Short mmCIF file of C-alpha atoms and ligand atoms in Angstrom, two decimals:
data_model
loop_
_atom_site.label_atom_id
_atom_site.label_comp_id
_atom_site.label_asym_id
_atom_site.label_seq_id
_atom_site.Cartn_x
_atom_site.Cartn_y
_atom_site.Cartn_z
CA UNK A 1 11.38 42.67 -0.88
CA UNK A 2 8.11 43.89 -2.33
CA UNK A 3 7.25 41.53 -5.16
CA UNK A 4 5.98 42.92 -8.41
CA UNK A 5 2.87 41.12 -9.58
CA UNK A 6 1.03 42.09 -12.78
CA UNK A 7 -2.27 43.88 -12.23
CA UNK A 8 -5.57 42.56 -13.52
CA UNK A 9 -3.92 39.32 -14.68
CA UNK A 10 -5.91 36.10 -15.09
CA UNK A 11 -5.25 33.23 -12.68
CA UNK A 12 -6.05 29.65 -13.71
CA UNK A 13 -5.10 26.26 -12.36
CA UNK A 14 -3.06 23.72 -14.32
CA UNK A 15 -6.11 21.86 -15.64
CA UNK A 16 -7.72 25.09 -16.87
CA UNK A 17 -4.46 26.14 -18.55
CA UNK A 18 -4.20 22.81 -20.32
CA UNK A 19 -7.86 23.05 -21.40
CA UNK A 20 -7.22 26.56 -22.76
CA UNK A 21 -4.22 25.30 -24.73
CA UNK A 22 -6.18 22.29 -26.03
CA UNK A 23 -8.96 24.61 -27.18
CA UNK A 24 -6.41 26.60 -29.13
CA UNK A 25 -4.88 23.47 -30.67
CA UNK A 26 -8.40 22.43 -31.72
CA UNK A 27 -8.57 25.59 -33.83
CA UNK A 28 -5.54 24.40 -35.82
CA UNK A 29 -2.73 26.12 -33.90
CA UNK A 30 0.28 23.80 -33.64
CA UNK A 31 2.06 23.00 -30.42
CA UNK A 32 5.32 24.10 -32.03
CA UNK A 33 3.90 27.54 -32.81
CA UNK A 34 2.73 27.99 -29.23
CA UNK A 35 6.06 26.84 -27.83
CA UNK A 36 7.93 29.22 -30.15
CA UNK A 37 5.65 32.00 -28.95
CA UNK A 38 6.27 31.13 -25.29
CA UNK A 39 10.02 30.87 -25.87
CA UNK A 40 10.14 34.18 -27.72
CA UNK A 41 8.28 35.98 -24.92
CA UNK A 42 10.63 34.52 -22.32
CA UNK A 43 13.80 35.17 -24.36
CA UNK A 44 12.79 38.81 -24.71
CA UNK A 45 12.60 39.21 -20.93
CA UNK A 46 15.71 37.14 -20.22
CA UNK A 47 17.84 39.11 -22.63
CA UNK A 48 16.65 42.35 -21.00
CA UNK A 49 17.25 41.06 -17.47
CA UNK A 50 20.55 39.31 -18.18
CA UNK A 51 22.12 42.50 -19.52
CA UNK A 52 24.81 40.64 -21.45
CA UNK A 53 25.79 38.23 -18.66
CA UNK A 54 26.23 34.55 -19.59
CA UNK A 55 23.05 32.51 -19.28
CA UNK A 56 22.64 28.84 -18.36
CA UNK A 57 19.32 27.28 -19.39
CA UNK A 58 18.33 24.24 -17.33
CA UNK A 59 16.12 22.21 -19.69
CA UNK A 60 13.88 19.43 -18.37
CA UNK A 61 12.14 16.44 -19.92
CA UNK A 62 8.72 17.99 -20.61
CA UNK A 63 7.29 20.96 -22.47
CA UNK A 64 8.80 23.37 -19.96
CA UNK A 65 12.16 22.03 -21.12
CA UNK A 66 10.95 22.55 -24.71
CA UNK A 67 10.39 26.23 -23.92
CA UNK A 68 13.92 26.31 -22.51
CA UNK A 69 15.47 25.06 -25.75
CA UNK A 70 13.60 27.75 -27.69
CA UNK A 71 14.85 30.40 -25.25
CA UNK A 72 18.46 29.17 -25.65
CA UNK A 73 18.21 29.30 -29.43
CA UNK A 74 16.67 32.78 -29.48
CA UNK A 75 19.19 34.15 -26.98
CA UNK A 76 22.08 32.75 -29.03
CA UNK A 77 20.58 34.42 -32.11
CA UNK A 78 20.80 37.71 -30.19
CA UNK A 79 24.46 36.98 -29.40
CA UNK A 80 23.75 36.40 -25.71
CA UNK A 81 26.32 33.87 -24.38
CA UNK A 82 24.13 30.87 -23.54
CA UNK A 83 24.54 27.16 -22.81
CA UNK A 84 22.10 24.40 -21.89
CA UNK A 85 22.24 21.95 -19.01
CA UNK A 86 19.77 19.16 -19.72
CA UNK A 87 17.90 17.06 -17.23
CA UNK A 88 16.36 14.11 -19.06
CA UNK A 89 15.45 14.39 -22.73
CA UNK A 90 12.12 15.34 -24.25
CA UNK A 91 11.09 12.16 -26.00
CA UNK A 92 8.50 13.32 -28.50
CA UNK A 93 6.41 16.17 -29.76
CA UNK A 94 7.25 19.85 -29.90
CA UNK A 95 9.68 19.72 -26.99
CA UNK A 96 11.77 17.01 -28.69
CA UNK A 97 11.80 19.00 -31.93
CA UNK A 98 12.95 22.12 -30.06
CA UNK A 99 15.71 20.16 -28.28
CA UNK A 100 16.89 18.83 -31.65
CA UNK A 101 17.19 22.36 -33.00
CA UNK A 102 19.63 23.40 -30.25
CA UNK A 103 23.14 23.15 -31.66
CA UNK A 104 24.94 25.24 -29.04
CA UNK A 105 26.86 24.14 -25.94
CA UNK A 106 25.09 21.48 -23.90
CA UNK A 107 25.93 19.22 -20.96
CA UNK A 108 24.06 17.09 -18.45
CA UNK A 109 22.74 19.01 -15.45
CA UNK A 110 24.96 17.06 -13.09
CA UNK A 111 28.04 18.45 -14.90
CA UNK A 112 26.81 22.06 -15.20
CA UNK A 113 29.09 24.94 -14.21
CA UNK A 114 27.85 27.97 -12.24
CA UNK A 115 26.57 30.90 -14.33
CA UNK A 116 25.51 34.40 -13.25
CA UNK A 117 22.09 34.02 -14.87
CA UNK A 118 20.13 30.78 -14.69
CA UNK A 119 16.92 30.12 -16.60
CA UNK A 120 14.97 27.36 -14.91
CA UNK A 121 13.11 25.35 -17.57
CA UNK A 122 13.20 22.02 -15.75
CA UNK A 123 9.56 21.57 -14.79
CA UNK A 124 6.42 23.61 -15.42
CA UNK A 125 2.77 22.93 -14.68
CA UNK A 126 3.21 19.14 -14.86
CA UNK A 127 2.93 17.49 -11.45
CA UNK A 128 6.44 17.66 -9.99
CA UNK A 129 8.10 14.75 -8.24
CA UNK A 130 10.93 15.52 -5.81
CA UNK A 131 14.37 15.48 -7.47
CA UNK A 132 16.68 12.70 -6.34
CA UNK A 133 19.41 13.71 -3.91
CA UNK A 134 22.27 14.19 -6.39
CA UNK A 135 20.21 16.38 -8.72
CA UNK A 136 18.70 18.33 -5.83
CA UNK A 137 22.15 19.11 -4.43
CA UNK A 138 23.50 20.11 -7.85
CA UNK A 139 20.49 22.29 -8.49
CA UNK A 140 20.82 24.12 -5.20
CA UNK A 141 24.53 24.72 -5.87
CA UNK A 142 23.79 26.14 -9.33
CA UNK A 143 20.99 28.30 -7.93
CA UNK A 144 23.07 29.52 -4.97
CA UNK A 145 25.88 30.59 -7.33
CA UNK A 146 23.58 32.54 -9.65
CA UNK A 147 23.05 36.27 -9.29
CA UNK A 148 19.71 36.03 -11.09
CA UNK A 149 17.35 33.05 -11.27
CA UNK A 150 14.57 33.29 -13.82
CA UNK A 151 11.94 30.54 -13.81
CA UNK A 152 9.86 29.71 -16.85
CA UNK A 153 6.21 29.38 -15.79
CA UNK A 154 7.08 28.12 -12.27
CA UNK A 155 10.16 27.61 -10.14
CA UNK A 156 10.73 23.92 -10.83
CA UNK A 157 9.47 21.74 -8.05
CA UNK A 158 6.49 23.97 -7.17
CA UNK A 159 3.02 22.57 -7.69
CA UNK A 160 1.06 24.94 -9.96
CA UNK A 161 -2.20 24.71 -8.04
CA UNK A 162 -0.94 24.91 -4.48
CA UNK A 163 2.57 26.37 -4.56
CA UNK A 164 3.72 23.43 -2.44
CA UNK A 165 7.23 22.18 -3.11
CA UNK A 166 10.70 23.62 -3.05
CA UNK A 167 11.74 25.69 -6.09
CA UNK A 168 12.69 29.38 -5.83
CA UNK A 169 13.34 32.18 -8.31
CA UNK A 170 14.05 35.88 -8.37
CA UNK A 171 11.74 36.36 -11.35
CA UNK A 172 9.09 33.97 -12.63
CA UNK A 173 7.70 34.41 -16.13
CA UNK A 174 4.17 33.02 -16.09
CA UNK A 175 2.99 31.74 -19.45
CA UNK A 176 -0.47 32.77 -20.65
CA UNK A 177 -1.89 33.26 -17.14
CA UNK A 178 -0.83 33.24 -13.53
CA UNK A 179 -1.35 30.03 -11.60
CA UNK A 180 -2.38 29.86 -7.91
CA UNK A 181 1.26 29.06 -7.05
CA UNK A 182 2.27 32.54 -8.18
CA UNK A 183 0.03 34.30 -5.69
CA UNK A 184 -0.68 32.05 -2.71
CA UNK A 185 1.36 31.70 0.45
CA UNK A 186 4.98 30.65 0.63
CA UNK A 187 4.94 29.40 -2.97
CA UNK A 188 3.98 32.84 -4.20
CA UNK A 189 6.81 34.46 -2.28
CA UNK A 190 9.19 31.81 -3.69
CA UNK A 191 8.35 32.93 -7.24
CA UNK A 192 9.90 36.37 -6.68
CA UNK A 193 8.71 39.05 -9.10
CA UNK A 194 6.12 37.80 -11.55
CA UNK A 195 6.02 38.72 -15.21
CA UNK A 196 3.16 37.58 -17.40
CA UNK A 197 4.07 36.47 -20.91
CA UNK A 198 1.08 36.97 -23.18
CA UNK A 199 1.15 33.94 -25.47
CA UNK A 200 -2.30 34.74 -26.91
CA UNK A 201 -4.04 31.77 -25.33
CA UNK A 202 -7.57 32.86 -24.36
CA UNK A 203 -8.03 31.88 -20.69
CA UNK A 204 -11.60 32.35 -19.55
CA UNK A 205 -11.51 32.89 -15.78
CA UNK A 206 -13.20 34.89 -13.06
CA UNK A 207 -10.07 34.95 -10.89
CA UNK A 208 -7.81 37.98 -11.37
CA UNK A 209 -5.01 39.81 -9.63
CA UNK A 210 -6.03 43.17 -8.24
CA UNK A 211 -5.83 46.22 -10.51
CA UNK A 212 -5.65 49.97 -9.97
CA UNK A 213 -9.14 51.34 -9.40
CA UNK A 214 -11.07 54.08 -11.13
CA UNK A 215 -12.84 56.19 -8.52
CA UNK A 216 -16.28 57.78 -8.98
CA UNK A 217 -16.15 61.34 -10.27
CA UNK A 218 -17.65 64.07 -8.10
CA UNK A 219 -20.61 65.96 -9.50
CA UNK A 220 -20.27 69.73 -9.55
CA UNK A 221 -22.69 69.91 -6.61
CA UNK A 222 -20.90 67.30 -4.51
CA UNK A 223 -21.37 67.74 -0.77
CA UNK A 224 -20.04 66.13 2.36
CA UNK A 225 -22.88 63.61 2.44
CA UNK A 226 -22.80 62.64 -1.22
CA UNK A 227 -19.02 62.22 -1.03
CA UNK A 228 -19.69 59.49 1.49
CA UNK A 229 -20.87 59.72 5.06
CA UNK A 230 -19.78 56.90 7.28
CA UNK A 231 -20.29 55.91 10.88
CA UNK A 232 -17.42 54.09 12.57
CA UNK A 233 -18.58 52.31 15.69
CA UNK A 234 -16.05 52.70 18.48
CA UNK A 235 -15.81 50.16 21.30
CA UNK A 236 -13.64 48.88 24.11
CA UNK A 237 -10.36 49.82 22.36
CA UNK A 238 -11.14 53.28 20.99
CA UNK A 239 -7.77 53.68 19.24
CA UNK A 240 -8.79 51.10 16.66
CA UNK A 241 -12.00 52.95 15.81
CA UNK A 242 -9.97 56.14 15.61
CA UNK A 243 -7.63 54.53 13.08
CA UNK A 244 -10.56 53.30 10.98
CA UNK A 245 -12.16 56.74 11.04
CA UNK A 246 -8.89 58.48 10.23
CA UNK A 247 -8.34 56.15 7.27
CA UNK A 248 -11.87 56.77 6.04
CA UNK A 249 -11.18 60.50 5.94
CA UNK A 250 -7.88 59.85 4.21
CA UNK A 251 -9.63 57.70 1.62
CA UNK A 252 -11.94 60.53 0.65
CA UNK A 253 -15.06 60.24 2.82
CA UNK A 254 -16.94 63.51 3.17
CA UNK A 255 -18.18 63.00 6.72
CA UNK A 256 -16.87 60.50 9.26
CA UNK A 257 -18.63 60.00 12.55
CA UNK A 258 -16.89 58.13 15.34
CA UNK A 259 -19.68 56.78 17.51
CA UNK A 260 -19.31 55.16 20.92
CA UNK A 261 -19.66 55.59 24.65
CA UNK A 262 -16.03 56.75 24.79
CA UNK A 263 -14.73 57.45 21.25
CA UNK A 264 -11.02 58.30 21.06
CA UNK A 265 -9.93 61.88 21.68
CA UNK A 266 -7.30 63.75 19.69
CA UNK A 267 -6.79 65.13 16.20
CA UNK A 268 -7.90 65.25 13.49
CA UNK A 269 -10.79 67.51 14.33
CA UNK A 270 -12.41 66.57 11.03
CA UNK A 271 -13.48 63.32 12.70
CA UNK A 272 -16.91 63.99 14.17
CA UNK A 273 -17.08 62.36 17.59
CA UNK A 274 -20.57 61.26 18.62
CA UNK A 275 -20.43 60.27 22.25
CA UNK A 276 -23.44 58.19 23.27
CA UNK A 277 -24.52 57.46 26.84
CA UNK A 278 -25.52 53.85 26.35
CA UNK A 279 -24.75 51.37 23.61
CA UNK A 280 -28.45 51.29 22.72
CA UNK A 281 -28.21 54.96 21.70
CA UNK A 282 -26.43 53.81 18.54
CA UNK A 283 -29.84 53.07 17.08
CA UNK A 284 -30.77 56.75 17.01
CA UNK A 285 -27.42 57.73 15.46
CA UNK A 286 -27.81 55.17 12.68
CA UNK A 287 -31.35 56.31 11.98
CA UNK A 288 -29.98 58.64 9.31
CA UNK A 289 -30.40 57.83 5.67
CA UNK A 290 -27.45 60.01 4.69
CA UNK A 291 -25.14 57.36 6.15
CA UNK A 292 -23.58 55.44 3.27
CA UNK A 293 -21.77 52.78 5.27
CA UNK A 294 -21.19 51.64 8.83
CA UNK A 295 -17.83 50.23 9.92
CA UNK A 296 -18.00 48.01 12.97
CA UNK A 297 -15.47 45.72 14.59
CA UNK A 298 -12.13 47.51 14.97
CA UNK A 299 -11.48 47.58 18.72
CA UNK A 300 -15.11 46.67 19.40
CA UNK A 301 -14.34 44.26 22.26
CA UNK A 302 -16.51 41.27 23.03
CA UNK A 303 -18.43 42.46 26.08
CA UNK A 304 -22.15 43.04 26.42
CA UNK A 305 -21.94 46.50 24.84
CA UNK A 306 -20.13 45.00 21.86
CA UNK A 307 -23.01 42.57 21.33
CA UNK A 308 -25.54 45.39 21.57
CA UNK A 309 -23.67 47.64 19.14
CA UNK A 310 -23.33 44.82 16.63
CA UNK A 311 -27.02 43.90 16.91
CA UNK A 312 -27.97 47.52 16.18
CA UNK A 313 -25.59 47.82 13.22
CA UNK A 314 -26.95 44.58 11.76
CA UNK A 315 -30.53 45.77 12.23
CA UNK A 316 -29.79 49.06 10.42
CA UNK A 317 -30.39 49.23 6.66
CA UNK A 318 -26.86 50.51 5.89
CA UNK A 319 -24.06 48.90 3.95
CA UNK A 320 -21.66 47.35 6.43
CA UNK A 321 -17.96 46.71 6.79
CA UNK A 322 -17.55 44.13 9.52
CA UNK A 323 -14.05 43.60 10.92
CA UNK A 324 -12.13 42.42 13.96
CA UNK A 325 -14.07 41.54 17.08
CA UNK A 326 -17.41 41.82 15.28
CA UNK A 327 -16.34 38.90 13.08
CA UNK A 328 -15.53 36.80 16.10
CA UNK A 329 -18.91 37.69 17.65
CA UNK A 330 -20.65 36.55 14.47
CA UNK A 331 -18.63 33.34 14.26
CA UNK A 332 -20.33 30.47 12.46
CA UNK A 333 -23.73 32.18 12.52
CA UNK A 334 -22.58 34.90 10.12
CA UNK A 335 -24.90 33.93 7.23
CA UNK A 336 -28.08 34.02 9.29
CA UNK A 337 -27.03 37.15 11.22
CA UNK A 338 -26.25 39.33 8.22
CA UNK A 339 -29.47 38.26 6.53
CA UNK A 340 -30.70 38.68 3.00
CA UNK A 341 -28.95 40.84 0.41
CA UNK A 342 -30.84 44.10 0.77
CA UNK A 343 -27.49 45.86 1.29
CA UNK A 344 -23.81 45.26 0.74
CA UNK A 345 -21.86 43.58 3.48
CA UNK A 346 -18.09 43.30 3.44
CA UNK A 347 -16.33 41.03 5.95
CA UNK A 348 -12.58 41.53 6.45
CA UNK A 349 -11.24 38.54 8.40
CA UNK A 350 -7.59 37.67 8.89
CA UNK A 351 -6.77 33.96 8.88
CA UNK A 352 -7.69 33.45 12.54
CA UNK A 353 -11.03 35.21 12.23
CA UNK A 354 -11.76 33.37 8.99
CA UNK A 355 -11.20 30.01 10.70
CA UNK A 356 -13.61 31.00 13.48
CA UNK A 357 -16.32 31.81 10.93
CA UNK A 358 -15.94 29.41 8.04
CA UNK A 359 -14.83 25.97 7.05
CA UNK A 360 -11.31 26.46 5.69
CA UNK A 361 -11.23 23.33 3.50
CA UNK A 362 -9.13 23.63 0.35
CA UNK A 363 -6.71 26.34 -0.65
CA UNK A 364 -7.33 30.01 0.17
CA UNK A 365 -9.04 30.69 -3.17
CA UNK A 366 -11.44 27.78 -2.77
CA UNK A 367 -12.18 28.41 0.90
CA UNK A 368 -12.78 32.15 0.45
CA UNK A 369 -15.04 31.65 -2.56
CA UNK A 370 -17.10 29.09 -0.63
CA UNK A 371 -17.38 31.49 2.32
CA UNK A 372 -18.65 34.34 0.13
CA UNK A 373 -21.20 32.09 -1.50
CA UNK A 374 -22.36 30.69 1.85
CA UNK A 375 -22.64 34.07 3.56
CA UNK A 376 -23.78 36.28 0.70
CA UNK A 377 -21.12 38.82 1.75
CA UNK A 378 -18.02 40.07 -0.03
CA UNK A 379 -15.08 38.66 1.87
CA UNK A 380 -11.63 40.17 2.17
CA UNK A 381 -9.55 37.28 3.49
CA UNK A 382 -6.45 39.17 4.58
CA UNK A 383 -2.77 38.28 4.72
CA UNK A 384 0.29 38.50 2.47
CA UNK A 385 -2.03 36.99 -0.15
CA UNK A 386 -5.31 38.84 0.38
CA UNK A 387 -8.18 37.11 -1.43
CA UNK A 388 -11.37 39.06 -2.14
CA UNK A 389 -14.33 36.79 -2.88
CA UNK A 390 -17.71 37.95 -4.15
CA UNK A 391 -20.97 36.06 -3.67
CA UNK A 392 -21.19 35.53 -7.45
CA UNK A 393 -17.99 33.45 -7.39
CA UNK A 394 -15.51 36.02 -8.67
CA UNK A 395 -12.14 36.30 -6.93
CA UNK A 396 -9.51 39.04 -6.82
CA UNK A 397 -6.10 38.46 -5.29
CA UNK A 398 -3.86 41.17 -3.88
CA UNK A 399 -0.32 40.05 -3.20
CA UNK A 400 3.17 41.47 -3.40
CA UNK A 401 2.38 43.93 -0.63
CA UNK A 402 4.75 45.50 1.91
CA UNK A 403 5.06 43.01 4.81
CA UNK A 404 5.46 46.10 7.01
CA UNK A 405 1.64 46.05 7.07
CA UNK A 406 1.90 43.28 9.66
CA UNK A 407 1.33 45.79 12.47
CA UNK A 408 -1.58 45.98 14.88
CA UNK A 409 -3.90 48.61 13.51
CA UNK A 410 -3.25 48.25 9.81
CA UNK A 411 -6.40 46.13 9.44
CA UNK A 412 -8.37 48.88 11.19
CA UNK A 413 -7.18 51.29 8.50
CA UNK A 414 -8.31 48.90 5.79
CA UNK A 415 -11.82 48.64 7.26
CA UNK A 416 -12.08 52.44 7.28
CA UNK A 417 -10.84 52.78 3.70
CA UNK A 418 -13.32 50.19 2.44
CA UNK A 419 -16.12 51.93 4.34
CA UNK A 420 -15.21 55.25 2.75
CA UNK A 421 -15.13 53.77 -0.74
CA UNK A 422 -18.46 51.98 -0.23
CA UNK A 423 -20.08 55.21 0.97
CA UNK A 424 -18.65 57.15 -1.96
CA UNK A 425 -21.27 55.53 -4.17
CA UNK A 426 -21.16 53.81 -7.51
CA UNK A 427 -19.58 54.95 -10.71
CA UNK A 428 -16.02 53.75 -10.32
CA UNK A 429 -14.46 50.36 -9.74
CA UNK A 430 -15.73 47.98 -7.11
CA UNK A 431 -15.24 49.80 -3.77
CA UNK A 432 -13.96 46.79 -1.85
CA UNK A 433 -11.18 46.05 -4.33
CA UNK A 434 -10.47 49.77 -4.54
CA UNK A 435 -10.03 49.86 -0.76
CA UNK A 436 -7.71 46.87 -0.70
CA UNK A 437 -5.66 48.31 -3.56
CA UNK A 438 -5.32 51.76 -1.93
CA UNK A 439 -4.21 50.19 1.38
CA UNK A 440 -1.62 47.97 -0.31
CA UNK A 441 -0.41 50.66 -2.66
CA UNK A 442 0.06 53.16 0.15
CA UNK A 443 2.02 50.58 2.15
CA UNK A 444 4.19 49.79 -0.87
CA UNK A 445 5.29 53.40 -0.90
CA UNK A 446 6.39 53.25 2.74
CA UNK A 447 9.70 51.94 4.05
CA UNK A 448 9.88 48.43 5.50
CA UNK A 449 9.10 49.65 9.00
CA UNK A 450 6.46 52.32 9.45
CA UNK A 451 3.89 53.30 12.05
CA UNK A 452 0.32 52.73 10.94
CA UNK A 453 -0.52 56.28 12.04
CA UNK A 454 1.70 57.47 9.18
CA UNK A 455 -0.15 55.51 6.49
CA UNK A 456 -3.30 57.67 6.09
CA UNK A 457 -1.44 60.61 4.54
CA UNK A 458 -0.03 58.26 1.94
CA UNK A 459 -3.48 56.81 1.31
CA UNK A 460 -4.71 60.29 0.43
CA UNK A 461 -1.90 60.65 -2.10
CA UNK A 462 -2.92 57.36 -3.70
CA UNK A 463 -6.57 58.43 -3.87
CA UNK A 464 -5.55 61.67 -5.56
CA UNK A 465 -3.47 59.76 -8.09
CA UNK A 466 -6.35 57.49 -9.15
CA UNK A 467 -8.26 58.24 -12.33
CA UNK A 468 -11.96 59.06 -11.96
CA UNK A 469 -14.97 58.18 -14.04
N1 NAX B 1 0.82 22.62 -23.53
C1 NAX B 1 1.53 23.37 -24.39
O1 NAX B 1 1.45 23.19 -25.55
C2 NAX B 1 2.41 24.42 -23.91
C3 NAX B 1 3.09 24.23 -22.74
N2 NAX B 1 4.04 25.05 -22.39
C4 NAX B 1 5.00 24.63 -21.38
O2 NAX B 1 4.78 23.31 -20.99
C5 NAX B 1 4.80 23.21 -19.59
C6 NAX B 1 4.04 22.02 -19.17
O3 NAX B 1 4.62 20.92 -19.81
P1 NAX B 1 4.48 19.43 -19.32
O4 NAX B 1 3.08 19.08 -19.21
O5 NAX B 1 5.33 18.62 -20.22
O6 NAX B 1 5.05 19.45 -17.88
P2 NAX B 1 6.52 19.74 -17.34
O7 NAX B 1 7.33 20.49 -18.31
O8 NAX B 1 6.31 20.26 -15.98
O9 NAX B 1 7.23 18.30 -17.29
C7 NAX B 1 6.61 17.23 -16.76
C8 NAX B 1 7.53 16.03 -16.99
O10 NAX B 1 8.54 16.03 -16.02
C9 NAX B 1 8.56 14.80 -15.38
N3 NAX B 1 9.03 15.00 -14.02
C10 NAX B 1 8.43 15.64 -12.99
N4 NAX B 1 9.21 15.60 -11.89
C11 NAX B 1 10.34 14.95 -12.23
C12 NAX B 1 11.51 14.59 -11.53
N5 NAX B 1 11.67 14.92 -10.25
N6 NAX B 1 12.46 13.90 -12.16
C13 NAX B 1 12.30 13.59 -13.45
N7 NAX B 1 11.22 13.90 -14.18
C14 NAX B 1 10.24 14.57 -13.58
C15 NAX B 1 7.13 14.31 -15.46
O11 NAX B 1 7.06 12.93 -15.31
C16 NAX B 1 6.74 14.76 -16.85
O12 NAX B 1 7.20 13.87 -17.83
C17 NAX B 1 4.24 24.51 -19.13
O13 NAX B 1 4.58 24.82 -17.81
C18 NAX B 1 4.90 25.45 -20.12
O14 NAX B 1 6.23 25.74 -19.70
C19 NAX B 1 4.42 26.18 -23.25
O15 NAX B 1 5.33 25.69 -24.19
C20 NAX B 1 3.26 26.72 -23.97
C21 NAX B 1 2.60 25.63 -24.74
N1 ADP B 2 3.17 39.67 5.74
C1 ADP B 2 2.28 40.52 5.23
N2 ADP B 2 2.46 41.02 4.00
C2 ADP B 2 1.56 41.89 3.48
N3 ADP B 2 0.46 42.31 4.13
C3 ADP B 2 0.23 41.84 5.36
C4 ADP B 2 1.12 40.93 5.97
N4 ADP B 2 0.62 40.64 7.20
C5 ADP B 2 -0.51 41.34 7.33
N5 ADP B 2 -0.77 42.07 6.23
C6 ADP B 2 -1.92 42.95 6.01
O1 ADP B 2 -2.01 43.81 7.15
C7 ADP B 2 -3.37 43.95 7.56
C8 ADP B 2 -3.48 43.39 8.98
O2 ADP B 2 -4.81 43.32 9.39
P1 ADP B 2 -5.23 42.62 10.75
O3 ADP B 2 -4.61 41.29 10.87
O4 ADP B 2 -6.70 42.72 10.84
O5 ADP B 2 -4.54 43.56 11.84
P2 ADP B 2 -5.19 44.50 12.95
O6 ADP B 2 -6.52 43.95 13.31
O7 ADP B 2 -4.24 44.43 14.10
O8 ADP B 2 -5.28 45.85 12.38
C9 ADP B 2 -4.20 43.23 6.52
O9 ADP B 2 -4.60 44.12 5.51
C10 ADP B 2 -3.23 42.20 5.96
O10 ADP B 2 -3.55 41.81 4.65
K1 K B 3 10.42 26.01 -14.58
#
């Protein structure tokens, strides 16, 4: 299943969400008003998704339960058949007042009957404790019998900041902002499709989900160099360089050179092969100020030539995309090797490469941000939850992507796409995020199983569909 995740949505942790709500309460907004707003947004989606089927709302002891009672009341008002199974009782505050207003069918969770649609309002961003055995068994029976499980804010039992825990849903309606649990790792996948309910709580954050890019507009006198000239350094496994170069062409580069002692043969002829005699000859090829970006790493190998090619690329003044073996060659010395910020450097490690380069303490958001700040590079930390971190602390998360990308070579394509977008110059959205988006979007339009060689044509379609500025 390819999860749907809202684009350009804010992501905050539980403490930041609570602070945002407190700030709103300090302006005079009441907790009841906010809970009504949250419940109304959720009821709207549930009534659409339920399509007239009977709904069971599981209502817990906290404010998440309070939202659940509002949802039940608003669904009943729309003549949706709805009943409540309660787990504990909200003792005070808005949640207790919402529970008191529910005058429809209600029973204890342990006595609940299966329903086709279940709304999980047991636990939200409060710190979850494991359910005791009887409740856990009942809950899994109710969930297993449901055709549609909709979680309010989080699948109950998942920790908002880490996604750890055990709840699952088909659809999760995030309130006000996404939380790390919605996007990271197994917890993210357990949330199913994500909908964002706008409850008008301002959430200042520099962490967002990825959004469709705007690409730079061509001038009337555009030429193959101004469109983006890139050099892809080819190494011990020339097929990988070929893939990167092919993807760069697909992503709109005007001129792609494939440089190496034995660059891959074969179509497309639009790839300009530059065969060099010795690795040191790369220096002369890169002595060309029309080059907008150099991609190095895909299939580079780790032999002596690989070291030489990397040294030359690092010594050049060009923007760099560093991937694959080049990342492993840099290892822990990445910050000193890539040097000061006279040009843009993008590193694209998968989890294994990341661990060889950086300290992975904390969750993926925290670790990737720290790595970008320590290295001064933009980091694309790949995986089912790809985290892009910028040296200024901003983060963008791309998730909900076709798992069919888990094929050798798909990372090579990504490096080429990012190189092409970097070389295309400024004027549109950030080229690194644009590259990640185009790669994911193209994959999402493929079937579950596809050959990476087939992806570039789809990438071109996505590029052509993007707005320009
Ligand atoms: N702060 C606000 O005013 C708003 C909060 N909203 C909702 O409130 C939620 C957060 O509310 P809370 O902070 O009350 O947190 P929860 O609704 O997650 O509930 C936490 C309560 O559940 C208890 N609990 C946790 N695990 C348990 C277990 N295994 N067995 C029994 N009890 C258990 C905790 O001790 C705590 O009392 C959000 O996720 C959202 O749904 C929305 O209504 C919007 C407004
Ligand atoms: N399960 C998955 N779901 C979505 N995307 C994935 C998954 N596994 C890998 N990817 C993506 O596929 C690409 C794989 O890159 P990488 O690991 O470098 O492979 P390679 O070097 O063999 O090309 C990355 O863009 C990564 O984010
Ligand atoms: K919930």
